[in-house]
Amino acid sequence: MADMRLVVAGASGRMGQTLIRMIAETPGVVLAGAIERTGSPAIGQDAGRLAGLDANGVVVTDDPLSLLTSAEGIIDFTAPAATVELAALAAQMRIVHVIGTTGLSKEDFARLKAAARHAVIVQSGNMSLGVNLLAAVVKRVAKSLDADFDIEVLEMHHNRKVDAPSGTALMLGQAAAEGRGIDLDANADRVRDGHPGAREKGHIGFATLRGGTVVGEHSVIFAGENERLEFSHKAESRTMFARGALKAVLWGFGRKPGYYSMADVLGLGDF
Ligand SMILES: NC(=O)C1=CN([C@@H]2O[C@H](COP(=O)(O)OP(=O)(O)OC[C@H]3O[C@@H](n4cnc5c(N)ncnc54)[C@H](OP(=O)(O)O)[C@@H]3O)[C@@H](O)[C@H]2O)C=CC1
Ligand SMILES: O=C(O)C1=N[C@H](C(=O)O)C[C@H](O)C1
């Protein structure tokens, strides 16, 4: 069978470069195109060189339409506005769209779900096996512990990250809310400052740290009376996010259109 032809969006970004390197060493996939923002200094450069490899003849462009007509999948770790635009194009071409971008709004999610009527979308705030397993564990633990246990989600990332709380933190908060049978939006304390008053029983709190080159660290804390459970994941490089994204795009190839998660890809739905 021919290799699956992939386009990488955000090609000069941290994840884009990691993906280009990983595609080069993964059987069954080939880099067919690389996209960057209009005006990016990466436009016109060789994507292999950009990622620290030998030249591969794939020139970075800001014109997704022409690339997507001859591709079977797009992997997108960019920014919310770009992702929503790319989802409409991927739906037009009926190709697999793997979305790692975080910081998406409710309106963005609604647009992605509309696009998924025509294309396979796999979206996750974290593509690693470890975090998706952690989410399953958190959901299960939250089901067993009542509101006497306060749930707090703590995350730390590098100083270049632009969204908060992280996509992963929100995903873990959502898992905890589902386990407890509550609506996250109605019960989330995303920011505390000044004099917010005593902690509201049953709420799920978020705390955000930023600094240095930390790839991504997340903890979910269940704090009860005189005892505390803590579940953590520490990412040591970006390679497992890229590996997860490639697993997702191959999984999505030939599948019927729909909105899927990494839990679907990894078979963790009924964990
Ligand atoms: N789900 C997961 O497992 C993971 C998700 N992420 C998420 O992925 C996203 C990217 O992260 P990271 O690689 O660290 O960020 P970077 O800022 O390093 O990379 C993003 C890239 O996308 C480019 N970009 C912006 N707009 C467009 C556009 N319209 N078309 C094409 N490219 C565009 C940016 O260009 P420019 O800089 O010129 O604006 C930049 O090169 C973030 O939302 C992050 O949270 C990250 C790691 C794992
Ligand atoms: O921006 C990042 O770097 C990361 N973003 C994702 C998130 O928002 O959770 C995943 C990972 O933690 C790295």
Coordinates of C-alpha atoms and ligand atoms in Angstrom, one line a residue:
M1 CA 0.0 0.0 0.0
A2 CA 1.2 3.5 -0.8
D3 CA 2.4 5.8 2.0
M4 CA -0.2 8.1 3.5
R5 CA 0.5 11.6 2.2
L6 CA 0.6 14.1 5.0
V7 CA 0.6 17.9 5.3
V8 CA 2.1 19.5 8.5
A9 CA 0.5 22.8 9.5
G10 CA 2.6 25.1 11.7
A11 CA 5.7 23.5 10.1
S12 CA 8.3 25.8 11.7
G13 CA 6.8 25.6 15.2
R14 CA 8.0 23.4 18.0
M15 CA 5.5 20.6 17.2
G16 CA 5.7 21.2 13.5
Q17 CA 9.5 20.5 13.4
T18 CA 9.1 17.5 15.7
L19 CA 6.4 16.1 13.4
I20 CA 8.6 16.6 10.3
R21 CA 11.4 14.7 11.9
M22 CA 9.1 11.9 13.1
I23 CA 7.4 11.5 9.7
A24 CA 10.8 11.0 8.1
E25 CA 11.4 8.0 10.3
T26 CA 7.9 6.5 10.4
P27 CA 6.9 3.8 7.9
G28 CA 3.6 4.2 6.1
V29 CA 3.6 8.0 6.0
V30 CA 5.3 10.6 3.8
L31 CA 5.5 14.4 4.1
A32 CA 3.6 15.9 1.1
G33 CA 3.4 19.5 2.2
A34 CA 4.3 22.0 4.9
I35 CA 2.2 25.1 5.8
E36 CA 3.0 28.2 7.7
R37 CA 1.3 31.5 8.5
T38 CA 1.4 34.2 5.7
G39 CA 4.4 36.4 6.3
S40 CA 6.3 33.7 8.2
P41 CA 10.1 33.8 7.5
A42 CA 9.8 30.0 6.9
I43 CA 7.8 30.4 3.7
G44 CA 9.9 29.3 0.7
Q45 CA 12.3 27.3 2.9
D46 CA 12.9 23.5 2.7
A47 CA 10.8 21.7 5.4
G48 CA 13.5 19.1 6.0
R49 CA 16.2 21.8 6.6
L50 CA 13.9 23.7 8.8
A51 CA 13.5 20.6 11.0
G52 CA 17.3 20.0 11.2
L53 CA 17.3 17.2 8.6
D54 CA 18.7 17.0 5.1
A55 CA 16.7 18.9 2.4
N56 CA 13.6 16.8 1.5
G57 CA 12.3 19.0 -1.4
V58 CA 9.1 20.0 0.4
V59 CA 8.9 23.8 0.3
V60 CA 7.0 25.6 3.1
T61 CA 4.0 27.5 1.7
D62 CA 1.1 29.6 3.0
D63 CA -1.4 28.1 0.5
P64 CA -3.1 25.1 2.1
L65 CA -5.7 24.7 -0.6
S66 CA -3.4 23.5 -3.4
L67 CA -1.5 21.1 -0.9
L68 CA -4.6 19.6 0.5
T69 CA -6.0 18.5 -2.9
S70 CA -3.2 16.0 -3.2
A71 CA -3.0 14.9 0.5
E72 CA -4.7 12.3 2.6
G73 CA -4.2 13.8 6.0
I74 CA -3.2 17.1 7.7
I75 CA -1.6 17.3 11.2
D76 CA -2.3 20.6 12.8
F77 CA -0.6 22.1 15.9
T78 CA -1.0 25.8 15.2
A79 CA -3.4 28.4 16.6
P80 CA -7.2 28.4 17.0
A81 CA -8.1 30.7 14.0
A82 CA -5.8 28.7 11.7
T83 CA -7.2 25.3 12.9
V84 CA -10.8 26.4 12.3
E85 CA -9.9 27.6 8.8
L86 CA -8.0 24.4 8.0
A87 CA -10.9 22.2 9.3
A88 CA -13.2 23.8 6.7
L89 CA -10.6 23.0 3.9
A90 CA -10.0 19.5 5.2
A91 CA -13.7 18.9 5.2
Q92 CA -14.0 20.1 1.6
M93 CA -11.2 17.7 0.6
R94 CA -12.6 14.8 2.8
I95 CA -9.2 14.2 4.3
V96 CA -8.2 13.2 7.9
H97 CA -7.5 16.3 10.1
V98 CA -5.6 15.6 13.4
I99 CA -5.9 18.6 15.7
G100 CA -3.5 19.2 18.6
T101 CA -4.1 23.0 18.8
T102 CA -5.3 24.1 22.2
G103 CA -6.9 27.3 23.4
L104 CA -10.0 26.6 21.3
S105 CA -13.2 28.4 22.3
K106 CA -16.7 27.0 22.4
E107 CA -17.4 28.6 19.0
D108 CA -14.3 27.0 17.6
F109 CA -15.4 23.6 18.8
A110 CA -18.8 24.1 17.2
R111 CA -17.1 24.8 13.9
L112 CA -14.9 21.8 14.2
K113 CA -17.8 19.6 14.9
A114 CA -19.6 20.9 11.8
A115 CA -16.6 20.2 9.7
A116 CA -16.5 16.6 11.1
R117 CA -19.7 15.9 9.3
H118 CA -17.6 15.6 6.1
A119 CA -14.1 14.7 7.4
V120 CA -12.5 12.5 10.0
I121 CA -11.3 14.8 12.8
V122 CA -9.2 13.5 15.7
Q123 CA -8.9 16.3 18.3
S124 CA -7.2 16.1 21.7
G125 CA -5.6 18.5 24.1
N126 CA -2.9 15.9 24.6
M127 CA -1.8 13.2 22.1
S128 CA 0.3 11.1 24.5
L129 CA -0.7 7.7 25.7
G130 CA 0.3 8.6 29.2
V131 CA -2.1 11.6 29.6
N132 CA -5.0 9.8 27.9
L133 CA -4.5 6.9 30.4
L134 CA -4.3 9.5 33.2
A135 CA -7.6 11.0 32.1
A136 CA -9.3 7.6 32.2
V137 CA -7.9 7.0 35.7
V138 CA -9.0 10.5 36.9
K139 CA -12.5 9.9 35.7
R140 CA -12.6 6.5 37.5
V141 CA -11.3 8.0 40.8
A142 CA -13.6 11.0 40.6
K143 CA -16.5 8.5 40.3
S144 CA -15.6 6.9 43.7
L145 CA -14.8 10.0 45.7
D146 CA -17.6 12.4 46.6
A147 CA -17.4 16.2 47.0
D148 CA -15.6 15.9 50.4
F149 CA -12.6 15.5 48.1
D150 CA -11.6 18.8 46.5
I151 CA -10.3 18.4 43.0
E152 CA -7.4 20.7 41.8
V153 CA -5.6 20.5 38.5
L154 CA -2.1 21.9 38.4
E155 CA -0.1 22.4 35.2
M156 CA 3.3 23.8 34.3
H157 CA 4.6 24.6 30.8
H158 CA 7.5 26.5 29.1
N159 CA 7.5 30.3 29.0
R160 CA 6.4 30.5 25.3
K161 CA 3.0 28.9 25.9
V162 CA 0.1 31.3 25.1
D163 CA -3.1 29.7 26.4
A164 CA -4.1 28.8 29.9
P165 CA -5.2 26.6 31.5
S166 CA -3.6 24.1 29.1
G167 CA -5.6 21.9 26.8
T168 CA -4.5 18.9 28.9
A169 CA -5.5 20.5 32.2
L170 CA -9.0 21.2 30.8
M171 CA -9.2 17.7 29.5
L172 CA -8.3 16.3 32.9
G173 CA -10.8 18.7 34.5
Q174 CA -13.4 17.4 32.1
A175 CA -12.6 13.8 33.0
A176 CA -13.0 14.6 36.7
A177 CA -16.3 16.3 36.1
E178 CA -17.6 13.4 34.0
G179 CA -16.6 11.0 36.7
R180 CA -18.3 13.1 39.3
G181 CA -21.4 13.6 37.1
I182 CA -21.2 17.4 37.1
D183 CA -20.9 20.1 34.4
L184 CA -17.3 21.4 34.2
D185 CA -18.2 24.9 33.0
A186 CA -20.6 25.5 35.9
N187 CA -18.1 24.2 38.5
A188 CA -14.7 25.3 37.4
D189 CA -12.5 27.8 39.3
R190 CA -10.1 28.7 36.5
V191 CA -8.5 31.7 38.1
R192 CA -8.1 32.8 41.8
D193 CA -6.9 36.3 42.7
G194 CA -7.5 38.8 45.5
H195 CA -10.2 37.7 47.9
P196 CA -12.2 35.0 46.2
G197 CA -13.6 33.6 49.5
A198 CA -13.4 30.0 50.8
R199 CA -13.3 27.2 48.3
E200 CA -16.7 26.2 46.9
K201 CA -17.5 22.6 47.7
G202 CA -17.7 20.5 44.6
H203 CA -15.8 22.9 42.4
I204 CA -12.8 21.9 40.3
G205 CA -9.9 24.3 40.6
F206 CA -7.1 25.0 38.1
A207 CA -3.6 26.4 38.7
T208 CA -1.2 27.5 36.0
L209 CA 2.6 27.8 36.2
R210 CA 4.8 29.0 33.3
G211 CA 8.6 29.0 33.1
G212 CA 11.7 27.9 31.3
T213 CA 11.6 25.1 28.9
V214 CA 9.2 22.7 30.7
V215 CA 7.6 20.6 28.0
G216 CA 4.4 19.9 30.0
E217 CA 3.6 18.7 33.5
H218 CA 0.1 18.0 34.9
S219 CA -1.2 16.8 38.3
V220 CA -4.7 16.1 39.5
I221 CA -5.0 16.3 43.2
F222 CA -7.9 14.9 45.2
A223 CA -7.6 16.6 48.6
G224 CA -9.8 15.2 51.4
E225 CA -9.7 15.4 55.2
N226 CA -6.3 14.3 56.4
E227 CA -5.5 12.5 53.1
R228 CA -4.6 13.4 49.5
L229 CA -4.3 11.5 46.3
E230 CA -2.1 12.9 43.5
F231 CA -1.9 11.7 39.9
S232 CA 0.8 13.2 37.7
H233 CA 2.2 13.1 34.2
K234 CA 5.5 14.6 33.1
A235 CA 6.3 15.0 29.4
E236 CA 10.1 14.8 28.9
S237 CA 10.0 15.6 25.2
R238 CA 7.6 16.4 22.4
T239 CA 8.2 13.2 20.5
M240 CA 5.3 11.3 22.1
F241 CA 2.8 14.0 21.1
A242 CA 4.0 13.6 17.5
R243 CA 3.9 9.8 17.7
G244 CA 0.3 10.0 19.0
A245 CA -0.6 12.4 16.2
L246 CA 0.8 10.0 13.6
K247 CA -1.0 7.1 15.2
A248 CA -4.2 9.1 15.0
V249 CA -3.8 10.1 11.3
L250 CA -3.2 6.5 10.3
W251 CA -6.1 5.3 12.4
G252 CA -8.4 7.9 10.8
F253 CA -7.5 6.9 7.2
G254 CA -10.5 5.3 5.5
R255 CA -12.7 5.7 8.6
K256 CA -16.2 7.3 8.3
P257 CA -16.4 11.1 8.9
G258 CA -16.8 12.0 12.5
Y259 CA -15.3 13.8 15.5
Y260 CA -13.0 11.5 17.4
S261 CA -10.6 11.7 20.4
M262 CA -7.3 10.0 21.3
A263 CA -9.3 7.8 23.6
D264 CA -11.0 6.4 20.5
V265 CA -7.7 6.0 18.7
L266 CA -6.1 4.2 21.8
G267 CA -9.2 2.1 22.5
L268 CA -9.7 3.7 26.0
G269 CA -13.3 4.5 25.6
D270 CA -14.6 2.0 28.2
F271 CA -11.5 2.0 30.5
Ligands
LIG1 N1 -2.4 18.2 21.8 C1 -1.1 18.0 22.1 O1 -0.6 16.8 22.4 C2 -0.2 19.1 22.0 C3 -0.7 20.4 21.7 N2 0.1 21.4 21.6 C4 -0.5 22.7 21.1 O2 -0.1 22.9 19.7 C5 -0.1 24.2 19.4 C6 1.3 24.6 18.9 O3 2.3 24.4 19.9 P1 3.8 24.7 19.5 O4 4.3 23.9 18.4 O5 4.5 24.6 20.8 O6 3.7 26.2 19.2 P2 4.5 27.1 18.2 O7 4.2 28.5 18.4 O8 6.0 26.7 18.3 O9 4.0 26.6 16.7 C7 2.8 27.0 16.1 C8 3.1 27.3 14.7 O10 1.9 27.5 14.0 C9 2.1 28.6 13.1 N3 0.9 29.2 12.7 C10 0.1 30.2 13.2 N4 -0.9 30.5 12.4 C11 -0.8 29.7 11.3 C12 -1.6 29.6 10.1 N5 -2.6 30.4 9.9 N6 -1.2 28.7 9.2 C13 -0.1 27.9 9.4 N7 0.7 28.0 10.5 C14 0.3 28.9 11.5 C15 2.9 29.6 14.0 O11 3.5 30.6 13.2 P3 4.0 32.0 13.9 O12 4.9 31.6 15.1 O13 4.7 32.7 12.9 O14 2.7 32.6 14.4 C16 4.0 28.6 14.6 O15 5.0 28.3 13.7 C17 -0.4 25.0 20.8 O16 -1.8 25.2 20.8 C18 -0.1 23.9 21.8 O17 -0.8 24.1 23.0 C19 1.5 21.4 21.8 C20 2.1 20.2 22.1 C21 1.3 19.0 22.3
LIG2 O1 1.8 24.2 24.4 C1 2.4 23.1 24.8 O2 3.6 23.0 24.8 C2 1.6 22.0 25.1 N1 0.3 22.1 25.0 C3 -0.7 21.1 25.2 C4 -1.6 21.6 26.3 O3 -2.1 22.8 26.2 O4 -2.0 20.8 27.2 C5 -0.1 19.7 25.5 C6 1.3 19.7 26.1 O5 1.1 19.8 27.5 C7 2.2 20.7 25.6

